Short mmCIF file of C-alpha atoms in Angstrom, two decimals:
data_model
loop_
_atom_site.label_atom_id
_atom_site.label_comp_id
_atom_site.label_asym_id
_atom_site.label_seq_id
_atom_site.Cartn_x
_atom_site.Cartn_y
_atom_site.Cartn_z
CA MET A 1 8.02 -2.20 -9.11
CA LEU A 2 9.09 -2.66 -12.73
CA THR A 3 9.00 -0.20 -15.59
CA ARG A 4 7.16 -1.19 -18.75
CA LYS A 5 10.42 -1.98 -20.58
CA GLN A 6 11.77 -4.00 -17.65
CA HIS A 7 8.52 -5.98 -17.55
CA GLU A 8 8.56 -6.58 -21.31
CA LEU A 9 12.16 -7.77 -21.23
CA LEU A 10 11.56 -10.09 -18.27
CA MET A 11 8.58 -11.72 -20.00
CA PHE A 12 10.46 -11.98 -23.32
CA ILE A 13 13.34 -13.81 -21.62
CA HIS A 14 10.83 -16.00 -19.76
CA GLU A 15 9.05 -16.95 -23.00
CA ARG A 16 12.30 -17.70 -24.84
CA LEU A 17 13.52 -19.92 -21.99
CA LYS A 18 10.19 -21.77 -22.02
CA GLU A 19 10.35 -22.29 -25.79
CA SER A 20 13.97 -23.25 -26.32
CA GLY A 21 15.70 -23.41 -22.95
CA VAL A 22 18.20 -20.81 -24.22
CA PRO A 23 18.04 -17.12 -23.29
CA PRO A 24 17.82 -14.62 -26.16
CA SER A 25 20.89 -12.71 -27.32
CA PHE A 26 21.29 -9.01 -26.61
CA ASP A 27 20.60 -8.31 -30.30
CA GLU A 28 17.34 -10.26 -30.07
CA MET A 29 16.36 -8.40 -26.91
CA LYS A 30 17.17 -5.05 -28.53
CA GLU A 31 15.04 -5.88 -31.56
CA ALA A 32 12.16 -7.26 -29.46
CA LEU A 33 11.98 -4.11 -27.31
CA ASP A 34 12.65 -1.76 -30.25
CA LEU A 35 15.61 -0.11 -28.53
CA ARG A 36 18.30 1.82 -30.39
CA SER A 37 21.32 0.29 -28.69
CA LYS A 38 22.49 -2.61 -26.56
CA SER A 39 23.36 -0.21 -23.74
CA GLY A 40 19.64 0.09 -22.99
CA ILE A 41 19.42 -3.71 -22.69
CA HIS A 42 22.42 -3.72 -20.33
CA ARG A 43 20.65 -1.19 -18.08
CA LEU A 44 17.43 -3.21 -18.09
CA ILE A 45 19.26 -6.49 -17.33
CA THR A 46 21.13 -4.84 -14.46
CA ALA A 47 17.90 -3.38 -13.06
CA LEU A 48 16.13 -6.78 -13.22
CA GLU A 49 19.09 -8.44 -11.52
CA GLU A 50 19.20 -5.80 -8.76
CA ARG A 51 15.47 -6.30 -8.14
CA GLY A 52 15.92 -10.06 -7.84
CA PHE A 53 13.96 -11.11 -10.95
CA ILE A 54 16.85 -12.65 -12.89
CA ARG A 55 20.30 -14.03 -12.19
CA ARG A 56 23.33 -13.92 -14.48
CA LEU A 57 25.24 -17.20 -14.31
CA PRO A 58 29.03 -16.76 -14.22
CA HIS A 59 31.45 -18.14 -16.84
CA ARG A 60 28.68 -18.88 -19.34
CA ALA A 61 27.75 -16.85 -22.40
CA ARG A 62 24.14 -15.67 -22.64
CA ALA A 63 23.45 -17.35 -19.29
CA LEU A 64 20.36 -15.83 -17.68
CA GLU A 65 18.06 -17.47 -15.18
CA ILE A 66 14.58 -16.32 -14.20
CA VAL A 67 14.42 -16.17 -10.40
CA ARG A 68 10.85 -14.94 -10.06
CA LEU A 69 8.08 -13.19 -11.97
CA PRO A 70 6.15 -10.11 -10.79
CA GLU A 71 3.33 -10.84 -8.37
CA SER A 72 1.00 -8.94 -10.68
CA VAL A 73 1.44 -11.54 -13.45
CA ALA A 74 -1.84 -13.44 -13.50
CA PRO A 75 -1.98 -17.18 -14.34
CA GLY A 76 -1.68 -17.65 -18.06
CA LEU A 77 -0.34 -14.15 -18.71
CA ALA A 78 3.13 -15.34 -19.65
CA ALA A 79 1.65 -17.67 -22.25
CA ARG A 80 0.23 -14.73 -24.16
CA GLY A 81 3.68 -13.53 -25.22
CA ARG A 82 4.86 -9.98 -25.64
CA GLY A 83 3.03 -6.69 -25.77
CA PHE A 84 2.94 -5.80 -22.08
CA ALA A 85 2.35 -2.06 -21.84
CA PRO A 86 0.51 -1.00 -18.68
CA SER A 87 -0.52 2.64 -18.74
CA VAL A 88 0.28 5.05 -15.95
CA ILE A 89 -3.39 5.26 -14.99
CA GLU A 90 -5.62 2.23 -14.66
CA GLY A 91 -9.33 2.25 -15.37
CA SER A 92 -11.30 5.39 -14.58
CA LEU A 93 -9.79 6.27 -11.21
CA GLY A 94 -9.45 9.96 -10.51
CA LYS A 95 -12.00 11.26 -12.99
CA THR A 96 -14.26 14.17 -12.19
CA PRO A 97 -17.11 13.80 -11.44
CA PRO A 98 -15.99 11.01 -9.09
CA PRO A 99 -16.33 7.42 -10.32
CA PRO A 100 -17.02 4.46 -8.03
CA PRO A 101 -13.74 3.70 -6.23
CA PRO A 102 -12.10 0.36 -7.18
CA GLU A 103 -11.41 -0.46 -3.56
CA PRO A 104 -12.32 0.85 -0.10
CA VAL A 105 -10.44 4.00 0.76
CA GLU A 106 -9.01 3.89 4.26
CA THR A 107 -9.90 7.44 5.28
CA GLU A 108 -12.63 9.11 7.27
CA ALA A 109 -16.25 8.93 6.18
CA ALA A 110 -16.73 9.60 2.48
CA ASN A 111 -17.02 13.25 1.57
CA SER A 112 -19.45 14.08 -1.23
CA ASN A 113 -17.11 16.90 -2.33
CA ALA A 114 -14.07 14.61 -2.55
CA VAL A 115 -12.77 12.36 -5.31
CA ALA A 116 -10.86 9.08 -4.89
CA VAL A 117 -7.53 9.59 -6.68
CA PRO A 118 -5.05 6.71 -7.13
CA VAL A 119 -1.55 7.10 -5.73
CA MET A 120 0.80 5.60 -8.30
CA GLY A 121 3.96 5.45 -6.20
CA ARG A 122 6.85 7.93 -6.01
CA ILE A 123 8.26 10.50 -8.41
CA ALA A 124 11.77 11.95 -8.32
CA ALA A 125 12.17 15.68 -7.85
CA GLY A 126 15.88 15.14 -8.35
CA THR A 127 17.68 12.37 -10.21
CA PRO A 128 15.17 10.38 -12.32
CA ILE A 129 13.95 7.07 -10.92
CA SER A 130 12.15 4.09 -12.40
CA ALA A 131 8.96 4.93 -14.29
CA ILE A 132 5.84 5.15 -12.15
CA GLN A 133 3.32 2.41 -12.86
CA ASN A 134 1.97 0.77 -9.73
CA HIS A 135 -1.29 1.82 -8.06
CA SER A 136 -0.53 1.46 -4.35
CA HIS A 137 -3.60 3.05 -2.72
CA SER A 138 -6.11 5.88 -3.12
CA ILE A 139 -6.58 9.21 -1.37
CA GLN A 140 -9.58 11.49 -1.05
CA VAL A 141 -8.98 14.82 -2.77
CA PRO A 142 -11.30 17.87 -2.68
CA VAL A 143 -12.88 18.43 -6.08
CA GLU A 144 -11.69 22.04 -6.16
CA LEU A 145 -8.06 20.87 -6.32
CA LEU A 146 -8.69 18.98 -9.55
CA SER A 147 -9.29 20.05 -13.13
CA LYS A 148 -11.31 18.25 -15.78
CA GLY A 149 -10.16 14.82 -16.89
CA GLU A 150 -8.31 11.92 -15.31
CA HIS A 151 -5.96 12.35 -12.37
CA PHE A 152 -3.38 10.47 -10.33
CA ALA A 153 -1.17 11.32 -7.37
CA LEU A 154 2.55 10.79 -6.75
CA GLU A 155 4.68 11.05 -3.62
CA VAL A 156 7.62 13.42 -4.15
CA ARG A 157 11.16 12.35 -3.32
CA GLY A 158 13.99 14.85 -3.66
CA ASP A 159 14.56 18.60 -3.52
CA SER A 160 15.02 19.72 -7.12
CA MET A 161 11.66 21.56 -7.20
CA VAL A 162 11.88 23.40 -3.85
CA ASP A 163 11.90 26.86 -5.45
CA ALA A 164 8.55 25.96 -7.05
CA GLY A 165 7.17 25.16 -3.58
CA ILE A 166 7.36 21.38 -4.02
CA LEU A 167 9.12 19.71 -1.09
CA ASP A 168 10.37 16.22 -0.35
CA GLY A 169 7.44 14.25 1.08
CA ASP A 170 4.70 16.28 -0.65
CA THR A 171 2.00 14.55 -2.68
CA VAL A 172 1.48 16.08 -6.12
CA LEU A 173 -1.79 15.84 -8.05
CA ILE A 174 -1.31 15.20 -11.75
CA ARG A 175 -3.82 15.47 -14.58
CA LYS A 176 -3.14 12.74 -17.11
CA THR A 177 -2.16 14.25 -20.47
CA ASP A 178 0.48 13.77 -23.13
CA ALA A 179 0.61 17.48 -24.00
CA ALA A 180 1.98 20.44 -22.04
CA ASP A 181 3.06 24.01 -22.62
CA THR A 182 6.42 25.58 -21.94
CA GLY A 183 6.58 26.48 -18.26
CA ASP A 184 4.28 23.67 -17.08
CA ILE A 185 5.51 21.34 -14.34
CA VAL A 186 5.12 17.84 -15.74
CA VAL A 187 5.73 14.17 -15.10
CA ALA A 188 8.19 13.28 -17.87
CA LEU A 189 9.16 9.76 -18.91
CA ILE A 190 12.71 9.63 -20.29
CA ASP A 191 13.69 6.88 -22.75
CA ASP A 192 10.63 4.92 -21.63
CA GLU A 193 12.58 3.98 -18.48
CA GLU A 194 12.90 6.87 -16.00
CA ALA A 195 10.35 9.31 -14.63
CA THR A 196 10.93 12.73 -13.12
CA LEU A 197 9.00 15.83 -12.05
CA LYS A 198 10.37 18.94 -13.77
CA ARG A 199 9.41 22.18 -15.48
CA LEU A 200 9.06 21.77 -19.25
CA ARG A 201 10.88 24.09 -21.64
CA ARG A 202 10.83 23.71 -25.42
CA LYS A 203 13.94 24.85 -27.26
CA GLY A 204 13.38 24.43 -30.98
CA ALA A 205 12.98 20.72 -31.62
CA SER A 206 14.52 19.85 -28.23
CA ILE A 207 12.88 19.45 -24.83
CA ALA A 208 14.49 20.79 -21.66
CA LEU A 209 13.57 19.47 -18.23
CA GLU A 210 14.34 22.26 -15.81
CA ALA A 211 14.76 21.94 -12.03
CA ALA A 212 13.59 24.64 -9.59
CA ASN A 213 16.79 24.40 -7.57
CA PRO A 214 20.11 25.91 -8.74
CA ALA A 215 21.94 22.83 -7.48
CA TYR A 216 20.50 20.80 -10.36
CA GLU A 217 21.36 21.19 -14.05
CA THR A 218 18.77 21.51 -16.80
CA ARG A 219 18.70 18.37 -18.94
CA ILE A 220 18.01 18.62 -22.68
CA PHE A 221 16.68 15.77 -24.80
CA GLY A 222 15.50 15.11 -28.33
CA PRO A 223 11.70 15.06 -28.70
CA ASP A 224 11.67 11.29 -29.28
CA ARG A 225 13.25 10.63 -25.86
CA VAL A 226 10.68 12.36 -23.64
CA ALA A 227 7.01 11.42 -23.20
CA ILE A 228 4.75 13.64 -21.11
CA GLN A 229 2.67 11.57 -18.67
CA GLY A 230 0.79 14.37 -16.95
CA ARG A 231 0.73 17.99 -15.77
CA LEU A 232 0.81 19.27 -12.18
CA VAL A 233 -2.55 20.68 -11.01
CA GLY A 234 -2.28 20.59 -7.22
CA LEU A 235 -0.29 19.62 -4.16
CA ILE A 236 -1.03 18.11 -0.76
CA ARG A 237 1.30 18.58 2.22
CA GLN A 238 1.09 16.97 5.62
CA TYR A 239 2.53 18.63 8.73
#
């Protein structure tokens, strides 16, 4: 699973290698992805290498090799160049009233009072992890657990929100929105690279992401570093 920035960088390197046979410089990558510093490029390169998409060749400057492309890249996609920006929610999944599901849901017989909500992977209730983007499957959710609008679900990993009643292994229901009030529990995207589930606090022009576990510190960011992806509206727990 790649974040949007990781995907953009991979395809940019792929295109440059196709065009000239020479990988782009770090300055060119920084400019292409509109990042503020080369350190962000270093993190993205390392993440792509760890996931097996690229290989750095030793003893050669600017030596990068594409090992593989994401399976989700359709034929001809690479030829269309840059501008890859998948949204967190795809299509109209999770809307109320329920839309036609995009695929069969492997649950019991369909319930007229349930909505098919897409599960978009895992979210960290702890140290931030890669941004959530992939629709893995769908679950049936009672309508009464949802609010108006578009929804998605995430599987919780970590214990930083235990005092808010959110445990490791829970599935949280999120209403897609880019706005939230102080005190809301939100899915926050940090630096367009990492996603986490935290309580939002606004402190002047800054944004604080607050854990519900005294073992974790509150992290404070400038407003341009945090994008709200959605707000918590419900929770599902299996015993």
